[in-house]
Amino acid sequence: MGHRHQLTDSVIQVNHLSFKYTSQYVLEDITLHVRKGAFLGLVGPNGSGKSTLVKCLLGIQTPQQGDISLFGEPLKKFSGWDRIGYVSQKANSFNSGFPATVFEVVSMGLYGKIGLFRFLTKKHKQKVYEAIEKVEMSAYTNENIGNLSGGQQQRVFIARALVSDPDLLILDEPTVGVDVHSVQQFYTMLKQLNQEHGITLVLITHDIGAMTDYVTDVACLNKHLHFHGDTDTFTESENEMMSTLYGHDVHMLTHNHDHSACEVPTS
Amino acid sequence: MISVFFQYDFLMYAMFTGIMVGFLAPFLGVFLVVRRMSLIADALSHVTLTGIAFSLLLGRHFSLFQGLNPLYLGAGFSVGASLLIERLRNVYTYYKELAIPIILSAGIGLGVVFISLADGFTNDLFSYLFGSVVTITQSDFRLIAAITLFVSGFIILFYKELFFLSFDEEQAIISGMPKRFIQWMFIIIVALVIAASMRVVGILLVSSLMTIPVASAMRLAKGFKQTFIYAVIFGEISVIVGLVASFHLNLAPGGTIVMIAVLILLITLFFTRGRHT
Ligand SMILES: Nc1ncnc2c1ncn2[C@@H]1O[C@H](COP(=O)(O)OP(=O)(O)OP(=O)(O)O)[C@@H](O)[C@H]1O
Ligand SMILES: [Mg+2]
């Protein structure tokens, strides 16, 4: 769990972050470091604050305490938003009657980069086609997004996150509604992006069993950060890790997800 | 048939204004519909009437207002109401549509008070209620042309931002789209387009010109850009055919235009039946 890296190697640095929506803290004293090139699996039960943590990272929510740096820059000064791709948990709960083609949706991923008063150039369009190709949706380029299946829509949103060539890709439960075969393909694709293209990845998932074959690091969250380390350390102690993190729901949860869970180190 | 429109000035103004509105209303209407704001057009059109009534009322008492085109105050009221609606939508985050009946009824209430304060201009008002394209003046024409240029320019320049924010607000904000600015400008523009369109189809039918061509377009279009193209084509067909038909058959232009738009919708519904949108 390398804490002291060079600043330039740091993609995400969170220090003593606490956050509450109303009166109760949903995140407390989180300190987390994600180095360049990591593929982090972020797990935890429902309501444990995973999505909230990501929203803090992206500046959608502002934590009451603590500070965040992205690519070595404090969040307040950070401006390189086009370096970050994000697929939110609600990505496919958009208004499904919206008349937009796959091409149009994916090109949105470039809008931040293009800037005001400018339009898509040939080069941009080429990038869009490539991103669609990457998620194997080329056959649907000019189809309305509302006419696709849930899993296909999810792929389109991933393409949108990829199209700007991000250095960091944050995916909040991207495989919900994606079939088993496609999930494996999808994880393989992520691993490729991570290893061959050097993209740093943060993947939120409940699918702990499948995830451990692909990620390099695991973080377990339940209001507090209970564990953060490399995948081997995680799997070694995995079976003892259950109960504190998942509490009494652990049996139900593990039942649903083959084998899973995290532990609170007794330290 | 159509050539008569270019022989007389007043008919030429009517035709040109109609063509502008036939473009403008559905063009903006696409965004209204996808943002689920089509009813706002209704509320704002009624407030526009309130402003017009107020202007006519002032005109009876102050000579200063006699020469003023009532459309200016109408547009002013409409812009003011649009800002109020936006405010209310932020207050009732989970019941955004509540802003519409509040403004709609407040607008009508105030309008009725103005009208009762000075009865006698019912003829004028009547022409605003149902549109009176043949009485369009050069001043109306200029105002509507200016609105058309401004609104089209804005939508084209901020197309990316409008599109992204309408589709997926959270992602759009993360990507740095200026949400607040766009939202305020958008609602102001809606108010302006309503003021421009009401000369042609009248207050009661303004929102139909912004939504019906879009409803037809959404049945046929693949993607967002195509939706605009179809919506504008249907809008223009409705206005031009409607104007010509109403002139030759001596019908109310506003109503005829809207009936043509409805006819187009029925035809597209018929040919796309079984498809869900
Ligand atoms: N917008 C909000 N307003 C108030 N409370 C919220 C809001 N969003 C989330 N919460 C609360 O914050 C806590 C953490 O929610 P969060 O969505 O981060 O959990 P999560 O770990 O992503 O869960 P899941 O696995 O179900 O996606 C929950 O208790 C939730 O009730
Ligand atoms: Mg979540």
Coordinates of C-alpha atoms and ligand atoms in Angstrom, one line a residue:
Chain A
M1 CA 0.0 0.0 0.0
G2 CA 2.5 2.6 -1.2
H3 CA 1.6 5.8 0.4
R4 CA 4.7 7.9 -0.3
H5 CA 5.0 8.2 -4.0
Q6 CA 6.4 11.0 -6.0
L7 CA 3.9 13.7 -6.6
T8 CA 4.0 13.3 -10.3
D9 CA 3.1 9.7 -10.0
S10 CA 0.0 10.5 -8.1
V11 CA -3.3 10.4 -10.0
I12 CA -5.7 10.6 -7.0
Q13 CA -4.7 11.8 -3.5
V14 CA -7.4 12.0 -0.9
N15 CA -6.4 13.2 2.6
H16 CA -8.6 12.9 5.7
L17 CA -11.8 13.4 3.7
S18 CA -15.2 13.5 5.5
F19 CA -18.5 14.1 3.8
K20 CA -22.1 14.4 4.8
Y21 CA -25.2 15.2 2.7
T22 CA -27.4 16.1 5.7
S23 CA -26.5 15.5 9.3
Q24 CA -24.8 12.1 9.2
Y25 CA -21.4 11.5 7.8
V26 CA -21.4 9.0 4.9
L27 CA -17.7 9.2 4.5
E28 CA -15.3 9.6 7.4
D29 CA -11.6 10.3 7.5
I30 CA -10.8 8.7 4.1
T31 CA -7.2 8.8 3.1
L32 CA -6.6 7.2 -0.3
H33 CA -3.9 7.3 -2.8
V34 CA -4.1 6.0 -6.4
R35 CA -0.8 5.9 -8.3
K36 CA -0.4 6.2 -12.0
G37 CA -1.1 3.0 -13.8
A38 CA -3.1 1.4 -11.0
F39 CA -6.3 -0.5 -11.7
L40 CA -8.3 -0.1 -8.5
G41 CA -11.4 -2.1 -7.6
L42 CA -13.5 -0.1 -5.1
V43 CA -16.0 -2.3 -3.2
G44 CA -18.4 -2.0 -0.3
P45 CA -22.0 -2.7 0.5
N46 CA -24.9 -0.6 -0.7
G47 CA -24.9 2.9 0.8
S48 CA -21.3 2.6 1.8
G49 CA -20.4 5.8 0.1
K50 CA -18.6 4.6 -3.0
S51 CA -20.5 6.8 -5.5
T52 CA -20.3 9.7 -3.1
L53 CA -16.5 9.4 -2.9
V54 CA -16.3 9.5 -6.6
K55 CA -18.6 12.5 -6.7
C56 CA -16.3 14.3 -4.3
L57 CA -13.3 13.4 -6.6
L58 CA -15.1 14.9 -9.5
G59 CA -16.1 18.1 -7.7
I60 CA -19.8 17.3 -8.0
Q61 CA -19.9 17.2 -4.1
T62 CA -17.7 19.2 -1.8
P63 CA -16.4 17.5 1.3
Q64 CA -16.8 19.2 4.6
Q65 CA -13.3 18.2 5.6
G66 CA -10.1 17.0 4.0
D67 CA -8.6 17.7 0.6
I68 CA -8.3 16.1 -2.8
S69 CA -5.7 16.3 -5.4
L70 CA -5.9 15.1 -9.0
F71 CA -2.8 14.6 -11.0
G72 CA -0.9 16.3 -8.2
E73 CA -3.0 19.5 -8.4
P74 CA -5.5 20.5 -5.7
L75 CA -9.0 20.0 -6.8
K76 CA -9.9 23.7 -6.6
K77 CA -7.1 24.5 -9.1
F78 CA -7.6 21.5 -11.2
S79 CA -8.7 22.2 -14.8
G80 CA -7.8 19.1 -16.8
W81 CA -11.2 17.6 -16.7
D82 CA -10.8 16.2 -20.2
R83 CA -8.1 13.9 -18.7
I84 CA -10.8 12.1 -16.8
G85 CA -13.4 9.8 -18.2
Y86 CA -16.4 9.0 -16.0
V87 CA -19.3 6.6 -16.3
S88 CA -21.8 7.3 -13.6
Q89 CA -23.9 4.7 -11.9
K90 CA -27.0 6.3 -13.3
A91 CA -25.6 6.4 -16.8
N92 CA -28.3 4.4 -18.4
S93 CA -31.2 6.0 -16.5
F94 CA -31.2 8.9 -19.0
N95 CA -34.4 9.8 -20.8
S96 CA -34.4 6.8 -23.1
G97 CA -36.6 8.5 -25.7
F98 CA -34.0 11.1 -26.3
P99 CA -33.4 11.3 -30.0
A100 CA -29.6 11.0 -30.2
T101 CA -27.6 8.5 -32.1
V102 CA -24.7 6.5 -30.7
F103 CA -22.4 8.8 -32.6
E104 CA -23.9 11.9 -31.1
V105 CA -23.7 10.5 -27.6
V106 CA -20.1 9.4 -27.9
S107 CA -19.1 12.8 -29.4
M108 CA -20.3 14.5 -26.2
G109 CA -17.2 13.0 -24.6
L110 CA -15.2 15.5 -26.7
Y111 CA -17.2 18.6 -26.0
G112 CA -15.2 19.7 -23.0
K113 CA -12.0 19.4 -25.0
I114 CA -13.3 21.2 -28.0
G115 CA -14.4 24.3 -26.0
L116 CA -16.9 27.0 -26.6
F117 CA -17.9 28.2 -30.1
R118 CA -16.1 25.3 -31.8
F119 CA -17.4 22.3 -33.6
L120 CA -16.4 18.7 -34.3
T121 CA -13.6 18.5 -36.9
K122 CA -12.8 15.5 -39.1
K123 CA -10.2 14.4 -36.6
H124 CA -12.7 14.5 -33.8
K125 CA -15.1 12.4 -35.8
Q126 CA -12.4 9.9 -36.4
K127 CA -11.8 9.6 -32.6
V128 CA -15.5 9.0 -32.1
Y129 CA -15.6 6.2 -34.6
E130 CA -12.5 4.7 -33.0
A131 CA -14.1 4.8 -29.5
I132 CA -17.2 3.2 -30.8
E133 CA -15.1 0.5 -32.4
K134 CA -13.3 -0.1 -29.2
V135 CA -16.5 -1.1 -27.4
E136 CA -17.6 -3.1 -30.5
M137 CA -20.6 -1.0 -31.2
S138 CA -19.7 0.1 -34.8
A139 CA -22.8 -1.6 -36.2
Y140 CA -25.0 0.7 -34.2
T141 CA -23.2 4.0 -34.9
N142 CA -26.2 5.7 -36.4
E143 CA -28.9 4.0 -34.3
N144 CA -30.8 6.0 -31.7
I145 CA -29.5 5.3 -28.2
G146 CA -33.0 4.5 -26.9
N147 CA -33.3 1.6 -29.3
L148 CA -30.4 -0.3 -27.7
S149 CA -30.4 -2.8 -24.9
G150 CA -29.2 -1.8 -21.5
G151 CA -25.8 -3.5 -21.9
Q152 CA -25.3 -1.9 -25.3
Q153 CA -26.1 1.5 -23.9
Q154 CA -23.6 0.9 -21.1
R155 CA -21.0 0.3 -23.8
V156 CA -21.8 3.5 -25.5
F157 CA -21.4 5.4 -22.3
I158 CA -18.0 3.7 -21.8
A159 CA -17.1 4.8 -25.3
R160 CA -18.1 8.3 -24.4
A161 CA -15.7 8.2 -21.4
L162 CA -12.9 6.8 -23.6
V163 CA -13.2 9.1 -26.6
S164 CA -11.2 12.0 -25.1
D165 CA -8.2 9.6 -24.4
P166 CA -8.5 10.1 -20.6
D167 CA -5.5 9.3 -18.3
L168 CA -8.0 8.4 -15.6
L169 CA -11.1 6.4 -16.1
I170 CA -13.7 6.1 -13.3
L171 CA -16.5 3.6 -13.7
D172 CA -19.3 3.4 -11.2
E173 CA -20.8 -0.1 -11.5
P174 CA -20.5 -0.2 -15.3
T175 CA -21.4 -3.8 -15.7
V176 CA -24.9 -3.7 -14.2
G177 CA -27.2 -5.1 -16.9
V178 CA -24.4 -6.5 -19.0
D179 CA -24.4 -10.2 -19.7
V180 CA -21.8 -12.6 -18.2
H181 CA -19.9 -13.1 -21.4
S182 CA -19.8 -9.4 -22.1
V183 CA -18.7 -8.7 -18.6
Q184 CA -15.7 -10.8 -19.1
Q185 CA -14.9 -9.2 -22.4
F186 CA -15.4 -5.8 -20.8
Y187 CA -13.0 -6.6 -17.9
T188 CA -10.5 -7.8 -20.5
M189 CA -10.9 -4.6 -22.4
L190 CA -10.3 -2.6 -19.2
K191 CA -7.2 -4.6 -18.4
Q192 CA -5.9 -3.9 -21.9
L193 CA -6.6 -0.2 -21.5
N194 CA -4.8 -0.3 -18.2
Q195 CA -1.7 -2.3 -19.3
E196 CA -1.3 -1.3 -22.9
H197 CA -2.4 2.3 -22.8
G198 CA -1.4 3.1 -19.2
I199 CA -4.8 4.4 -18.3
T200 CA -5.4 4.6 -14.5
L201 CA -8.7 2.9 -13.7
V202 CA -11.0 3.1 -10.7
L203 CA -13.8 0.6 -10.9
I204 CA -16.7 0.4 -8.5
T205 CA -18.3 -2.9 -8.5
H206 CA -20.2 -5.5 -6.4
D207 CA -18.8 -8.3 -8.5
I208 CA -15.8 -8.9 -6.3
G209 CA -15.3 -12.5 -7.4
A210 CA -14.8 -11.6 -11.1
M211 CA -13.0 -8.3 -10.4
T212 CA -10.0 -9.8 -8.6
D213 CA -8.8 -11.5 -11.7
Y214 CA -8.3 -8.1 -13.3
V215 CA -7.5 -5.4 -10.9
T216 CA -4.1 -4.5 -9.4
D217 CA -5.4 -3.0 -6.2
V218 CA -8.5 -3.2 -4.0
A219 CA -10.1 -0.7 -1.7
C220 CA -12.9 -1.6 0.7
L221 CA -15.2 1.2 1.8
N222 CA -17.9 1.4 4.3
K223 CA -18.0 5.0 5.5
H224 CA -14.4 4.4 6.5
L225 CA -11.7 3.0 4.2
H226 CA -11.4 -0.5 5.7
F227 CA -8.7 -1.9 3.4
H228 CA -6.6 -0.7 0.6
G229 CA -3.8 -2.8 -0.8
D230 CA -2.8 -4.9 -3.8
T231 CA -5.1 -7.7 -5.0
D232 CA -2.9 -10.5 -3.7
T233 CA -3.0 -9.2 -0.1
F234 CA -6.8 -8.8 -0.6
T235 CA -7.4 -12.3 -1.8
E236 CA -5.2 -13.9 0.9
S237 CA -7.3 -12.6 3.7
E238 CA -10.5 -12.3 1.7
N239 CA -12.5 -15.0 3.4
E240 CA -11.8 -13.6 6.8
M241 CA -12.7 -10.1 5.6
M242 CA -16.4 -10.4 5.5
S243 CA -18.3 -9.6 8.5
T244 CA -17.1 -6.2 9.7
L245 CA -17.5 -4.6 6.4
Y246 CA -20.8 -6.1 5.4
G247 CA -22.1 -6.5 8.9
H248 CA -25.1 -8.8 9.3
D249 CA -26.0 -8.7 5.6
V250 CA -22.9 -10.6 4.7
H251 CA -24.5 -13.9 4.1
M252 CA -27.1 -12.5 1.8
L253 CA -24.5 -10.6 -0.1
T254 CA -22.1 -13.4 -0.4
H255 CA -24.9 -15.6 -1.5
N256 CA -25.7 -13.3 -4.3
H257 CA -22.1 -12.8 -5.5
D258 CA -20.5 -16.2 -5.2
H259 CA -17.7 -15.2 -2.9
S260 CA -17.0 -11.8 -1.8
A261 CA -16.2 -9.3 1.0
C262 CA -13.6 -7.3 2.7
E263 CA -12.2 -7.1 6.1
V264 CA -11.3 -4.5 8.6
P265 CA -7.7 -4.9 9.6
T266 CA -7.7 -5.1 13.3
S267 CA -5.1 -2.4 13.6
Chain B
M1 CA -51.6 30.7 -55.7
I2 CA -48.7 31.8 -53.6
S3 CA -47.7 34.7 -55.9
V4 CA -50.4 36.9 -54.5
F5 CA -48.4 37.0 -51.3
F6 CA -45.7 39.0 -53.0
Q7 CA -48.0 41.5 -54.6
Y8 CA -49.1 43.2 -51.5
D9 CA -46.8 44.5 -48.7
F10 CA -48.9 43.3 -45.9
L11 CA -49.1 39.8 -47.3
M12 CA -45.4 39.8 -47.9
Y13 CA -44.7 40.7 -44.3
A14 CA -47.1 37.9 -43.3
M15 CA -45.4 35.4 -45.5
F16 CA -41.8 36.3 -44.4
T17 CA -42.8 36.5 -40.8
G18 CA -44.5 33.2 -41.1
I19 CA -41.4 31.6 -42.6
M20 CA -39.2 32.9 -39.8
V21 CA -41.6 31.6 -37.2
G22 CA -42.0 28.3 -38.9
F23 CA -38.3 27.9 -38.6
L24 CA -37.8 29.4 -35.2
A25 CA -40.6 27.8 -33.2
P26 CA -39.8 24.1 -34.0
F27 CA -36.1 24.8 -33.9
L28 CA -36.3 25.8 -30.3
G29 CA -39.1 23.4 -29.7
V30 CA -36.8 20.4 -30.1
F31 CA -34.9 21.5 -27.0
L32 CA -38.1 22.3 -25.1
V33 CA -39.5 18.8 -25.8
V34 CA -36.3 16.9 -24.9
R35 CA -35.9 18.9 -21.8
R36 CA -39.5 18.1 -20.9
M37 CA -40.4 21.7 -20.8
S38 CA -43.0 22.0 -23.5
L39 CA -45.7 23.2 -21.1
I40 CA -43.5 26.2 -20.2
A41 CA -44.3 27.6 -23.6
D42 CA -47.9 27.6 -22.7
A43 CA -47.4 29.4 -19.4
L44 CA -45.1 32.0 -21.0
S45 CA -47.5 32.7 -23.9
H46 CA -50.2 33.6 -21.4
V47 CA -47.9 35.9 -19.5
T48 CA -47.0 37.5 -22.9
L49 CA -50.7 38.3 -23.2
T50 CA -50.6 39.9 -19.8
G51 CA -47.8 42.1 -20.9
I52 CA -49.7 43.1 -24.1
A53 CA -52.8 43.9 -22.1
F54 CA -50.7 46.0 -19.7
S55 CA -49.2 47.8 -22.7
L56 CA -52.6 48.5 -24.2
L57 CA -53.9 49.7 -20.9
L58 CA -50.9 52.1 -20.5
G59 CA -51.6 53.3 -24.0
R60 CA -55.0 54.5 -23.0
H61 CA -53.7 56.6 -20.2
F62 CA -50.3 57.7 -21.3
S63 CA -49.6 58.9 -24.8
L64 CA -46.0 57.7 -24.4
F65 CA -47.2 54.1 -24.7
Q66 CA -49.6 54.7 -27.6
G67 CA -46.9 54.4 -30.2
L68 CA -45.2 51.5 -28.6
N69 CA -45.6 48.1 -30.1
P70 CA -47.3 46.1 -27.3
L71 CA -45.2 43.1 -28.3
Y72 CA -42.2 44.8 -26.5
L73 CA -43.9 44.7 -23.1
G74 CA -45.3 41.3 -23.9
A75 CA -41.8 40.0 -24.5
G76 CA -40.6 41.8 -21.4
F77 CA -43.3 40.2 -19.3
S78 CA -42.5 36.8 -20.8
V79 CA -38.8 37.1 -20.1
G80 CA -39.6 38.2 -16.5
A81 CA -41.9 35.3 -16.0
S82 CA -39.3 32.9 -17.5
L83 CA -36.8 34.0 -14.9
L84 CA -39.4 33.5 -12.2
I85 CA -40.2 30.0 -13.5
E86 CA -36.5 29.1 -13.4
R87 CA -36.3 30.3 -9.8
L88 CA -39.4 28.3 -8.9
R89 CA -38.0 25.2 -10.6
N90 CA -35.0 25.5 -8.3
V91 CA -37.2 25.9 -5.3
Y92 CA -39.3 22.8 -6.0
T93 CA -36.5 20.6 -7.2
Y94 CA -38.6 17.5 -7.1
Y95 CA -41.8 19.1 -8.5
K96 CA -40.3 21.2 -11.2
E97 CA -43.5 21.2 -13.2
L98 CA -45.3 23.0 -10.3
A99 CA -43.7 26.3 -11.5
I100 CA -45.8 26.1 -14.7
P101 CA -49.4 26.2 -13.2
I102 CA -48.2 28.9 -10.7
I103 CA -47.0 31.2 -13.4
L104 CA -49.8 30.3 -15.8
S105 CA -52.5 31.2 -13.4
A106 CA -50.8 34.2 -11.9
G107 CA -50.3 35.5 -15.5
I108 CA -53.9 35.0 -16.5
G109 CA -55.1 36.5 -13.3
L110 CA -53.1 39.6 -13.8
G111 CA -54.0 39.8 -17.4
V112 CA -57.7 39.6 -16.6
V113 CA -57.3 42.4 -14.1
F114 CA -55.6 44.6 -16.7
I115 CA -58.3 43.8 -19.3
S116 CA -61.1 44.6 -16.8
L117 CA -59.4 47.9 -15.9
A118 CA -59.8 49.1 -19.4
D119 CA -62.5 47.3 -21.4
G120 CA -62.7 48.4 -25.0
F121 CA -59.5 47.0 -26.6
T122 CA -61.0 43.6 -27.0
N123 CA -60.5 43.7 -30.7
D124 CA -56.8 44.2 -30.4
L125 CA -56.5 41.5 -27.8
F126 CA -58.5 39.1 -29.9
S127 CA -56.0 39.4 -32.6
Y128 CA -53.2 38.5 -30.1
L129 CA -55.2 35.6 -28.8
F130 CA -55.7 33.9 -32.1
G131 CA -53.0 35.6 -34.2
S132 CA -53.5 38.0 -37.0
V133 CA -50.8 37.5 -39.5
V134 CA -52.2 40.0 -42.0
T135 CA -51.9 42.9 -39.6
I136 CA -48.2 42.3 -39.1
T137 CA -46.5 45.7 -39.3
Q138 CA -43.0 46.5 -40.4
S139 CA -42.1 47.0 -36.7
D140 CA -43.4 43.5 -35.9
F141 CA -41.4 42.2 -38.8
R142 CA -38.2 43.9 -37.7
L143 CA -38.6 42.7 -34.1
I144 CA -39.3 39.1 -35.2
A145 CA -36.3 39.2 -37.6
A146 CA -34.1 40.4 -34.8
I147 CA -35.3 37.6 -32.5
T148 CA -34.8 35.0 -35.2
L149 CA -31.2 36.1 -35.8
F150 CA -30.4 36.3 -32.1
V151 CA -32.0 33.0 -31.2
S152 CA -30.6 31.0 -34.2
G153 CA -27.1 32.4 -33.5
F154 CA -27.3 31.4 -29.9
I155 CA -28.5 27.9 -30.6
I156 CA -25.8 27.3 -33.2
L157 CA -23.0 28.7 -31.1
F158 CA -24.1 26.8 -28.0
Y159 CA -25.3 23.7 -29.7
K160 CA -22.9 21.4 -28.0
E161 CA -23.6 22.8 -24.6
L162 CA -27.4 22.8 -25.0
F163 CA -27.3 19.2 -26.4
F164 CA -25.0 17.8 -23.7
L165 CA -26.9 19.6 -20.8
S166 CA -30.2 18.4 -22.1
F167 CA -29.1 14.8 -22.5
D168 CA -27.1 14.3 -19.3
E169 CA -26.7 17.2 -17.0
E170 CA -24.3 15.7 -14.5
Q171 CA -21.8 14.6 -17.1
A172 CA -22.2 17.9 -18.9
I173 CA -21.3 19.8 -15.8
I174 CA -18.2 17.6 -15.2
S175 CA -17.1 18.3 -18.7
G176 CA -17.2 22.0 -18.0
M177 CA -20.5 23.0 -19.7
P178 CA -21.7 26.3 -18.2
K179 CA -25.0 25.0 -16.9
R180 CA -26.3 28.2 -15.2
F181 CA -25.6 30.5 -18.1
I182 CA -27.1 28.1 -20.6
Q183 CA -30.2 27.5 -18.5
W184 CA -30.9 31.2 -18.0
M185 CA -30.2 32.1 -21.6
F186 CA -32.4 29.2 -22.8
I187 CA -35.4 30.3 -20.8
I188 CA -35.0 33.9 -21.9
I189 CA -34.9 32.7 -25.5
V190 CA -38.0 30.7 -25.1
A191 CA -39.8 33.8 -23.9
L192 CA -38.5 35.7 -27.0
V193 CA -39.6 33.1 -29.4
I194 CA -43.0 33.0 -27.9
A195 CA -43.4 36.7 -28.3
A196 CA -42.2 36.4 -31.9
S197 CA -44.6 33.5 -32.8
M198 CA -47.7 34.8 -31.2
R199 CA -48.2 37.4 -34.0
V200 CA -48.6 34.5 -36.4
V201 CA -50.6 31.8 -34.5
G202 CA -51.8 33.6 -31.4
I203 CA -51.2 33.0 -27.8
L204 CA -53.4 30.0 -27.5
L205 CA -51.6 28.2 -30.3
V206 CA -48.0 29.3 -29.8
S207 CA -46.9 26.2 -28.0
S208 CA -48.5 24.0 -30.6
L209 CA -46.1 25.3 -33.2
M210 CA -43.2 24.6 -30.9
T211 CA -44.2 21.1 -30.1
I212 CA -46.3 19.4 -32.8
P213 CA -43.7 19.5 -35.6
V214 CA -41.2 18.2 -33.0
A215 CA -43.6 15.4 -32.0
S216 CA -43.8 14.4 -35.7
A217 CA -40.0 14.7 -36.2
M218 CA -39.2 12.5 -33.3
R219 CA -41.2 9.7 -34.9
L220 CA -39.0 9.7 -37.9
A221 CA -35.6 11.0 -37.1
K222 CA -32.5 9.1 -36.4
G223 CA -30.5 11.3 -34.0
F224 CA -30.7 14.8 -32.7
K225 CA -29.6 16.7 -35.8
Q226 CA -32.2 14.9 -38.0
T227 CA -34.8 15.8 -35.4
F228 CA -34.1 19.5 -36.1
I229 CA -34.2 19.0 -39.8
Y230 CA -37.6 17.2 -39.8
A231 CA -39.1 19.6 -37.2
V232 CA -38.2 22.7 -39.2
I233 CA -39.4 21.1 -42.5
F234 CA -42.7 20.2 -40.9
G235 CA -42.9 23.7 -39.2
E236 CA -42.4 25.4 -42.6
I237 CA -44.9 23.2 -44.4
S238 CA -47.5 24.0 -41.8
V239 CA -46.9 27.7 -41.9
I240 CA -46.7 28.1 -45.7
V241 CA -49.5 25.8 -46.6
G242 CA -51.6 27.1 -43.7
L243 CA -51.1 30.7 -44.7
V244 CA -51.9 30.1 -48.4
A245 CA -54.9 27.9 -47.6
S246 CA -56.3 30.3 -45.0
F247 CA -56.0 33.2 -47.4
H248 CA -57.8 31.5 -50.3
L249 CA -60.4 29.7 -48.2
N250 CA -60.9 32.7 -45.9
L251 CA -60.1 30.8 -42.7
A252 CA -58.3 31.9 -39.5
P253 CA -54.6 31.6 -40.3
G254 CA -53.4 30.6 -36.9
G255 CA -55.9 27.8 -36.6
T256 CA -55.2 26.6 -40.2
I257 CA -51.5 26.5 -39.6
V258 CA -51.9 24.4 -36.5
M259 CA -54.4 22.1 -38.2
I260 CA -51.8 21.4 -40.9
A261 CA -49.2 20.6 -38.3
V262 CA -51.7 18.2 -36.6
L263 CA -52.4 16.6 -40.0
I264 CA -48.7 16.0 -40.5
L265 CA -48.5 14.5 -37.1
L266 CA -51.4 12.2 -37.8
I267 CA -49.7 11.1 -41.1
T268 CA -46.4 10.4 -39.4
L269 CA -48.1 8.5 -36.6
F270 CA -49.9 6.4 -39.2
F271 CA -46.7 5.5 -41.0
T272 CA -44.7 4.8 -37.9
R273 CA -47.4 3.0 -35.9
G274 CA -46.1 0.2 -33.7
R275 CA -42.9 2.1 -33.0
H276 CA -42.3 3.5 -29.5
T277 CA -40.7 6.8 -28.8
Ligands
LIG1 N1 -28.2 13.1 -3.0 C1 -28.2 12.5 -1.7 N2 -28.8 13.2 -0.7 C2 -28.7 12.7 0.5 N3 -28.2 11.5 0.9 C3 -27.6 10.8 -0.1 C4 -27.6 11.3 -1.5 N4 -26.9 10.3 -2.2 C5 -26.6 9.4 -1.4 N5 -27.0 9.6 -0.1 C6 -26.7 8.8 1.0 O1 -25.3 8.6 1.2 C7 -25.0 7.3 1.5 C8 -23.9 6.7 0.5 O2 -24.5 6.7 -0.8 P1 -23.7 6.2 -2.1 O3 -24.6 6.4 -3.2 O4 -22.4 6.9 -2.1 O5 -23.5 4.7 -1.8 P2 -22.9 3.5 -2.7 O6 -21.8 2.9 -2.0 O7 -22.6 4.1 -4.1 O8 -24.1 2.5 -2.8 P3 -24.5 1.5 -4.0 O9 -23.7 0.3 -3.9 O10 -25.9 1.2 -3.7 O11 -24.4 2.3 -5.3 C9 -26.3 6.5 1.5 O12 -26.6 6.3 2.9 C10 -27.3 7.4 0.8 O13 -28.5 7.3 1.5
MG2 MG -23.2 3.8 -5.9

